Amino acid sequence: MEIVSKETNKVMLLKLPDYLYQTFLSNSDLAASIKFDPKTYQLEIDLPKSVESSSYGVLTFKSKIEPIDEADLHVFTVDQQRKATLKSQVAYKGNLLPERNDHYIKLIQKQSEQVSDFSITTAEPRRDDNKIQPRIFSLHEDHKYFVMANPEQARESSIRKMHKEKRVREDPEKVKAMLFDLFSTQRFWKLKTLAEHTSQPESYLADILREIGEKGPPGQYKSQWQLKSEFRGADEGEEGGPTKKPKIV
């Protein structure tokens, strides 16, 4: 790209509040009053009473103008031959902020009331057969599991949710037999895992576990269940190892 350097003018870069920007954008013929004091480097913009806020008085925006250290910040144009022409150098910057007077406070209150009265309405979109219609996907009823876990965990979570209210209480002795079979494979179990393997309600299973089991020692297995010492074999292995299945009388 060819760059043509000309004698440039120095310009000012101003950051506008959203309300002021929208006002200028919607009123292209708006003539605001701009005042600049070269001694104090203060810039002031007064919106005329012709804008929407006229009933609240004149709104004033002020800014402290500061020089920009970067000497290579310019405004330029590019023509069809990709030739860039420097127009001006950005030498000053400022941030316009509203003056908090009674007029400004009344305007903010009005805008807040308009936001609180806002209501969402829905309507059937007009179908245009000439345009590609977006595909709408419906989420799975257990979508939170699919988002949070891997597919295998999601499938297990879905099964747990589906059968949660369909578990029927079995005979206590039959449940104990199932528990002893499970504890013979490993020493510590979580209540939810035992409920899944036995298909029993967790509250009912916890009552039976209090008869034959106890919570694990402080540490890794603190919140898990193990068999009471009288139901564990004498040659039991390390933590998590297999245990002997006791005889049920």
mmCIF file of C-alpha atoms in Angstrom:
data_model
loop_
_atom_site.group_PDB
_atom_site.id
_atom_site.type_symbol
_atom_site.label_atom_id
_atom_site.label_comp_id
_atom_site.label_asym_id
_atom_site.label_seq_id
_atom_site.Cartn_x
_atom_site.Cartn_y
_atom_site.Cartn_z
ATOM 1 C CA MET A 1 0.000 0.000 0.000
ATOM 2 C CA GLU A 2 1.384 3.385 -1.039
ATOM 3 C CA ILE A 3 1.192 6.080 1.631
ATOM 4 C CA VAL A 4 1.115 9.775 0.781
ATOM 5 C CA SER A 5 2.201 11.947 3.690
ATOM 6 C CA LYS A 6 0.818 15.464 3.831
ATOM 7 C CA GLU A 7 0.872 18.239 6.381
ATOM 8 C CA THR A 8 -1.571 16.935 8.951
ATOM 9 C CA ASN A 9 -3.920 18.648 11.345
ATOM 10 C CA LYS A 10 -4.129 17.678 14.976
ATOM 11 C CA VAL A 11 -7.457 16.188 16.043
ATOM 12 C CA MET A 12 -9.044 15.098 19.309
ATOM 13 C CA LEU A 13 -10.280 11.557 20.080
ATOM 14 C CA LEU A 14 -13.368 11.564 22.337
ATOM 15 C CA LYS A 15 -15.085 8.635 24.059
ATOM 16 C CA LEU A 16 -18.855 9.222 24.190
ATOM 17 C CA PRO A 17 -21.393 7.772 26.650
ATOM 18 C CA ASP A 18 -23.868 5.393 25.044
ATOM 19 C CA TYR A 19 -26.793 7.804 25.498
ATOM 20 C CA LEU A 20 -24.909 10.672 23.842
ATOM 21 C CA TYR A 21 -23.762 8.436 20.988
ATOM 22 C CA GLN A 22 -27.311 7.207 20.323
ATOM 23 C CA THR A 23 -28.579 10.801 20.426
ATOM 24 C CA PHE A 24 -26.115 11.934 17.746
ATOM 25 C CA LEU A 25 -26.775 8.773 15.725
ATOM 26 C CA SER A 26 -30.555 9.274 15.656
ATOM 27 C CA ASN A 27 -30.366 13.057 15.130
ATOM 28 C CA SER A 28 -28.025 13.695 12.222
ATOM 29 C CA ASP A 29 -28.967 17.396 12.084
ATOM 30 C CA LEU A 30 -28.476 17.953 15.796
ATOM 31 C CA ALA A 31 -26.503 21.107 16.581
ATOM 32 C CA ALA A 32 -25.005 20.795 20.049
ATOM 33 C CA SER A 33 -23.139 23.535 21.863
ATOM 34 C CA ILE A 34 -19.417 22.713 22.192
ATOM 35 C CA LYS A 35 -17.125 24.753 24.441
ATOM 36 C CA PHE A 36 -13.393 24.275 24.925
ATOM 37 C CA ASP A 37 -11.198 26.151 27.389
ATOM 38 C CA PRO A 38 -7.553 26.039 26.158
ATOM 39 C CA LYS A 39 -6.287 27.139 29.563
ATOM 40 C CA THR A 40 -7.866 24.370 31.626
ATOM 41 C CA TYR A 41 -8.200 21.882 28.744
ATOM 42 C CA GLN A 42 -11.863 21.351 29.638
ATOM 43 C CA LEU A 43 -14.357 20.368 26.928
ATOM 44 C CA GLU A 44 -18.094 20.828 27.466
ATOM 45 C CA ILE A 45 -21.017 19.735 25.272
ATOM 46 C CA ASP A 46 -24.582 20.919 25.915
ATOM 47 C CA LEU A 47 -27.455 19.095 24.220
ATOM 48 C CA PRO A 48 -30.158 21.473 22.970
ATOM 49 C CA LYS A 49 -33.749 21.302 24.170
ATOM 50 C CA SER A 50 -34.829 19.855 20.832
ATOM 51 C CA VAL A 51 -33.794 16.334 21.845
ATOM 52 C CA GLU A 52 -35.964 13.833 23.722
ATOM 53 C CA SER A 53 -34.692 14.998 27.105
ATOM 54 C CA SER A 54 -35.934 18.571 26.575
ATOM 55 C CA SER A 55 -38.570 18.221 29.304
ATOM 56 C CA TYR A 56 -35.776 17.633 31.806
ATOM 57 C CA GLY A 57 -33.670 20.611 30.808
ATOM 58 C CA VAL A 58 -30.303 20.888 29.068
ATOM 59 C CA LEU A 59 -27.932 17.941 29.532
ATOM 60 C CA THR A 60 -24.243 18.753 29.896
ATOM 61 C CA PHE A 61 -21.272 16.458 29.217
ATOM 62 C CA LYS A 62 -17.749 17.369 30.298
ATOM 63 C CA SER A 63 -14.282 15.951 29.728
ATOM 64 C CA LYS A 64 -10.676 16.668 30.645
ATOM 65 C CA ILE A 65 -8.569 16.745 27.480
ATOM 66 C CA GLU A 66 -5.145 15.103 27.708
ATOM 67 C CA PRO A 67 -2.325 14.837 25.150
ATOM 68 C CA ILE A 68 -1.566 11.453 23.580
ATOM 69 C CA ASP A 69 2.002 10.202 23.851
ATOM 70 C CA GLU A 70 1.829 8.063 20.719
ATOM 71 C CA ALA A 71 3.020 10.192 17.801
ATOM 72 C CA ASP A 72 2.113 7.593 15.152
ATOM 73 C CA LEU A 73 -1.683 7.630 15.637
ATOM 74 C CA HIS A 74 -3.232 9.176 12.520
ATOM 75 C CA VAL A 75 -6.479 9.428 10.586
ATOM 76 C CA PHE A 76 -6.160 8.458 6.924
ATOM 77 C CA THR A 77 -8.218 7.515 3.880
ATOM 78 C CA VAL A 78 -7.611 4.808 1.260
ATOM 79 C CA ASP A 79 -8.741 5.224 -2.356
ATOM 80 C CA GLN A 80 -9.488 2.554 -4.967
ATOM 81 C CA GLN A 81 -5.822 2.428 -5.997
ATOM 82 C CA ARG A 82 -4.970 1.432 -2.398
ATOM 83 C CA LYS A 83 -3.238 4.744 -1.838
ATOM 84 C CA ALA A 84 -3.423 5.944 1.761
ATOM 85 C CA THR A 85 -3.544 9.663 2.435
ATOM 86 C CA LEU A 86 -2.842 10.949 5.923
ATOM 87 C CA LYS A 87 -5.474 13.473 6.931
ATOM 88 C CA SER A 88 -4.723 14.324 10.531
ATOM 89 C CA GLN A 89 -2.808 13.301 13.620
ATOM 90 C CA VAL A 90 -4.613 12.239 16.806
ATOM 91 C CA ALA A 91 -2.927 14.405 19.407
ATOM 92 C CA TYR A 92 -5.482 14.605 22.238
ATOM 93 C CA LYS A 93 -7.973 12.313 23.941
ATOM 94 C CA GLY A 94 -10.886 12.725 26.329
ATOM 95 C CA ASN A 95 -13.725 10.829 28.005
ATOM 96 C CA LEU A 96 -17.051 12.682 28.028
ATOM 97 C CA LEU A 97 -19.112 12.077 31.165
ATOM 98 C CA PRO A 98 -22.544 13.502 32.039
ATOM 99 C CA GLU A 99 -22.805 16.208 34.646
ATOM 100 C CA ARG A 100 -24.870 14.771 37.490
ATOM 101 C CA ASN A 101 -27.501 17.454 37.950
ATOM 102 C CA ASP A 102 -31.264 17.294 38.522
ATOM 103 C CA HIS A 103 -31.941 17.064 34.782
ATOM 104 C CA TYR A 104 -29.675 14.047 34.380
ATOM 105 C CA ILE A 105 -31.135 12.224 37.423
ATOM 106 C CA LYS A 106 -34.691 12.695 36.103
ATOM 107 C CA LEU A 107 -33.671 11.272 32.732
ATOM 108 C CA ILE A 108 -32.067 8.210 34.352
ATOM 109 C CA GLN A 109 -35.218 7.604 36.415
ATOM 110 C CA LYS A 110 -37.342 7.746 33.275
ATOM 111 C CA GLN A 111 -35.087 5.257 31.477
ATOM 112 C CA SER A 112 -35.245 2.906 34.484
ATOM 113 C CA GLU A 113 -39.050 3.008 34.438
ATOM 114 C CA GLN A 114 -39.063 2.189 30.731
ATOM 115 C CA VAL A 115 -36.825 -0.830 31.331
ATOM 116 C CA SER A 116 -39.019 -2.103 34.198
ATOM 117 C CA ASP A 117 -42.148 -1.789 32.007
ATOM 118 C CA PHE A 118 -40.537 -3.715 29.163
ATOM 119 C CA SER A 119 -42.283 -6.983 28.294
ATOM 120 C CA ILE A 120 -41.200 -9.724 25.935
ATOM 121 C CA THR A 121 -43.682 -10.711 23.209
ATOM 122 C CA THR A 122 -43.323 -13.642 20.879
ATOM 123 C CA ALA A 123 -44.795 -14.166 17.448
ATOM 124 C CA GLU A 124 -44.593 -16.801 14.755
ATOM 125 C CA PRO A 125 -41.751 -15.902 12.398
ATOM 126 C CA ARG A 126 -42.681 -15.364 8.771
ATOM 127 C CA ARG A 127 -41.436 -18.300 6.737
ATOM 128 C CA ASP A 128 -39.547 -17.499 3.592
ATOM 129 C CA ASP A 129 -39.108 -20.605 1.468
ATOM 130 C CA ASN A 130 -36.289 -18.938 -0.438
ATOM 131 C CA LYS A 131 -34.124 -18.820 2.664
ATOM 132 C CA ILE A 132 -32.485 -21.632 4.570
ATOM 133 C CA GLN A 133 -34.420 -22.230 7.780
ATOM 134 C CA PRO A 134 -32.383 -22.716 10.952
ATOM 135 C CA ARG A 135 -32.630 -26.189 12.455
ATOM 136 C CA ILE A 136 -34.039 -26.281 15.972
ATOM 137 C CA PHE A 137 -32.730 -28.952 18.329
ATOM 138 C CA SER A 138 -34.594 -30.070 21.435
ATOM 139 C CA LEU A 139 -32.417 -30.954 24.414
ATOM 140 C CA HIS A 140 -32.500 -34.404 25.948
ATOM 141 C CA GLU A 141 -34.442 -34.506 29.224
ATOM 142 C CA ASP A 142 -31.181 -35.361 30.963
ATOM 143 C CA HIS A 143 -29.135 -32.865 28.966
ATOM 144 C CA LYS A 144 -27.373 -31.591 32.080
ATOM 145 C CA TYR A 145 -25.708 -34.968 32.485
ATOM 146 C CA PHE A 146 -24.536 -35.000 28.883
ATOM 147 C CA VAL A 147 -23.045 -31.560 29.296
ATOM 148 C CA MET A 148 -21.327 -32.268 32.586
ATOM 149 C CA ALA A 149 -20.117 -35.854 32.108
ATOM 150 C CA ASN A 150 -18.912 -38.326 29.531
ATOM 151 C CA PRO A 151 -21.454 -40.482 27.614
ATOM 152 C CA GLU A 152 -21.079 -43.477 29.945
ATOM 153 C CA GLN A 153 -21.695 -41.378 33.041
ATOM 154 C CA ALA A 154 -24.597 -39.674 31.290
ATOM 155 C CA ARG A 155 -26.216 -43.015 30.499
ATOM 156 C CA GLU A 156 -25.850 -44.187 34.092
ATOM 157 C CA SER A 157 -27.233 -40.903 35.411
ATOM 158 C CA SER A 158 -30.212 -41.188 33.077
ATOM 159 C CA ILE A 159 -30.941 -44.709 34.315
ATOM 160 C CA ARG A 160 -30.669 -43.587 37.939
ATOM 161 C CA LYS A 161 -33.123 -40.778 37.356
ATOM 162 C CA MET A 162 -35.562 -43.010 35.476
ATOM 163 C CA HIS A 163 -35.667 -45.703 38.188
ATOM 164 C CA LYS A 164 -35.388 -43.419 41.199
ATOM 165 C CA GLU A 165 -39.082 -43.571 42.081
ATOM 166 C CA LYS A 166 -39.652 -47.125 40.852
ATOM 167 C CA ARG A 167 -37.467 -48.968 43.357
ATOM 168 C CA VAL A 168 -39.476 -51.454 45.410
ATOM 169 C CA ARG A 169 -38.362 -52.499 48.878
ATOM 170 C CA GLU A 170 -37.283 -56.125 49.005
ATOM 171 C CA ASP A 171 -37.282 -58.375 52.055
ATOM 172 C CA PRO A 172 -34.598 -57.127 54.498
ATOM 173 C CA GLU A 173 -32.847 -60.511 54.617
ATOM 174 C CA LYS A 174 -32.681 -60.649 50.819
ATOM 175 C CA VAL A 175 -31.218 -57.139 50.759
ATOM 176 C CA LYS A 176 -28.638 -58.139 53.380
ATOM 177 C CA ALA A 177 -27.621 -61.099 51.235
ATOM 178 C CA MET A 178 -27.085 -58.791 48.258
ATOM 179 C CA LEU A 179 -25.070 -56.417 50.418
ATOM 180 C CA PHE A 180 -22.850 -59.199 51.749
ATOM 181 C CA ASP A 181 -22.196 -60.298 48.160
ATOM 182 C CA LEU A 182 -21.140 -56.772 47.241
ATOM 183 C CA PHE A 183 -18.965 -56.303 50.327
ATOM 184 C CA SER A 184 -17.222 -59.582 49.514
ATOM 185 C CA THR A 185 -15.783 -57.954 46.398
ATOM 186 C CA GLN A 186 -14.551 -54.740 48.020
ATOM 187 C CA ARG A 187 -14.529 -53.301 51.503
ATOM 188 C CA PHE A 188 -15.843 -49.740 51.074
ATOM 189 C CA TRP A 189 -18.935 -48.690 49.149
ATOM 190 C CA LYS A 190 -20.844 -45.483 48.557
ATOM 191 C CA LEU A 191 -24.535 -45.506 49.443
ATOM 192 C CA LYS A 192 -25.610 -44.418 45.963
ATOM 193 C CA THR A 193 -23.560 -47.171 44.340
ATOM 194 C CA LEU A 194 -25.070 -49.802 46.632
ATOM 195 C CA ALA A 195 -28.551 -48.489 45.833
ATOM 196 C CA GLU A 196 -27.845 -48.866 42.115
ATOM 197 C CA HIS A 197 -26.585 -52.436 42.471
ATOM 198 C CA THR A 198 -29.442 -53.544 44.727
ATOM 199 C CA SER A 199 -32.181 -51.400 43.112
ATOM 200 C CA GLN A 200 -33.332 -50.336 46.581
ATOM 201 C CA PRO A 201 -34.341 -46.873 47.833
ATOM 202 C CA GLU A 202 -31.391 -45.137 49.478
ATOM 203 C CA SER A 203 -33.246 -44.353 52.714
ATOM 204 C CA TYR A 204 -34.369 -47.985 53.101
ATOM 205 C CA LEU A 205 -30.878 -49.253 52.284
ATOM 206 C CA ALA A 206 -29.323 -46.890 54.841
ATOM 207 C CA ASP A 207 -31.544 -48.356 57.596
ATOM 208 C CA ILE A 208 -30.323 -51.872 56.773
ATOM 209 C CA LEU A 209 -26.705 -50.743 56.547
ATOM 210 C CA ARG A 210 -26.901 -49.369 60.089
ATOM 211 C CA GLU A 211 -27.562 -52.931 61.277
ATOM 212 C CA ILE A 212 -24.680 -54.633 59.485
ATOM 213 C CA GLY A 213 -22.356 -51.787 58.558
ATOM 214 C CA GLU A 214 -20.658 -48.618 59.726
ATOM 215 C CA LYS A 215 -19.112 -45.521 58.179
ATOM 216 C CA GLY A 216 -15.467 -45.692 57.124
ATOM 217 C CA PRO A 217 -12.596 -44.213 59.144
ATOM 218 C CA PRO A 218 -11.597 -40.543 58.728
ATOM 219 C CA GLY A 219 -9.800 -39.936 55.472
ATOM 220 C CA GLN A 220 -10.416 -41.307 52.014
ATOM 221 C CA TYR A 221 -13.354 -43.553 52.994
ATOM 222 C CA LYS A 222 -14.992 -41.245 55.546
ATOM 223 C CA SER A 223 -18.355 -40.991 53.769
ATOM 224 C CA GLN A 224 -18.453 -44.616 52.574
ATOM 225 C CA TRP A 225 -19.825 -47.766 54.201
ATOM 226 C CA GLN A 226 -18.077 -50.924 55.374
ATOM 227 C CA LEU A 227 -19.243 -54.044 57.225
ATOM 228 C CA LYS A 228 -19.042 -54.060 60.991
ATOM 229 C CA SER A 229 -16.081 -55.945 62.418
ATOM 230 C CA GLU A 230 -18.226 -58.903 63.497
ATOM 231 C CA PHE A 231 -19.309 -59.435 59.871
ATOM 232 C CA ARG A 232 -15.821 -59.151 58.411
ATOM 233 C CA GLY A 233 -13.508 -62.128 58.117
ATOM 234 C CA ALA A 234 -10.411 -62.419 60.305
ATOM 235 C CA ASP A 235 -8.127 -62.656 57.267
ATOM 236 C CA GLU A 236 -9.528 -59.544 55.606
ATOM 237 C CA GLY A 237 -7.093 -57.816 53.267
ATOM 238 C CA GLU A 238 -6.112 -54.183 52.996
ATOM 239 C CA GLU A 239 -8.595 -51.353 52.598
ATOM 240 C CA GLY A 240 -10.756 -51.924 49.559
ATOM 241 C CA GLY A 241 -9.725 -55.609 49.398
ATOM 242 C CA PRO A 242 -12.091 -58.597 49.345
ATOM 243 C CA THR A 243 -13.866 -59.727 52.498
ATOM 244 C CA LYS A 244 -15.380 -63.047 53.468
ATOM 245 C CA LYS A 245 -19.105 -63.421 53.057
ATOM 246 C CA PRO A 246 -20.693 -64.213 56.444
ATOM 247 C CA LYS A 247 -23.396 -66.757 56.847
ATOM 248 C CA ILE A 248 -26.886 -65.323 57.310
ATOM 249 C CA VAL A 249 -28.929 -66.976 60.055
#
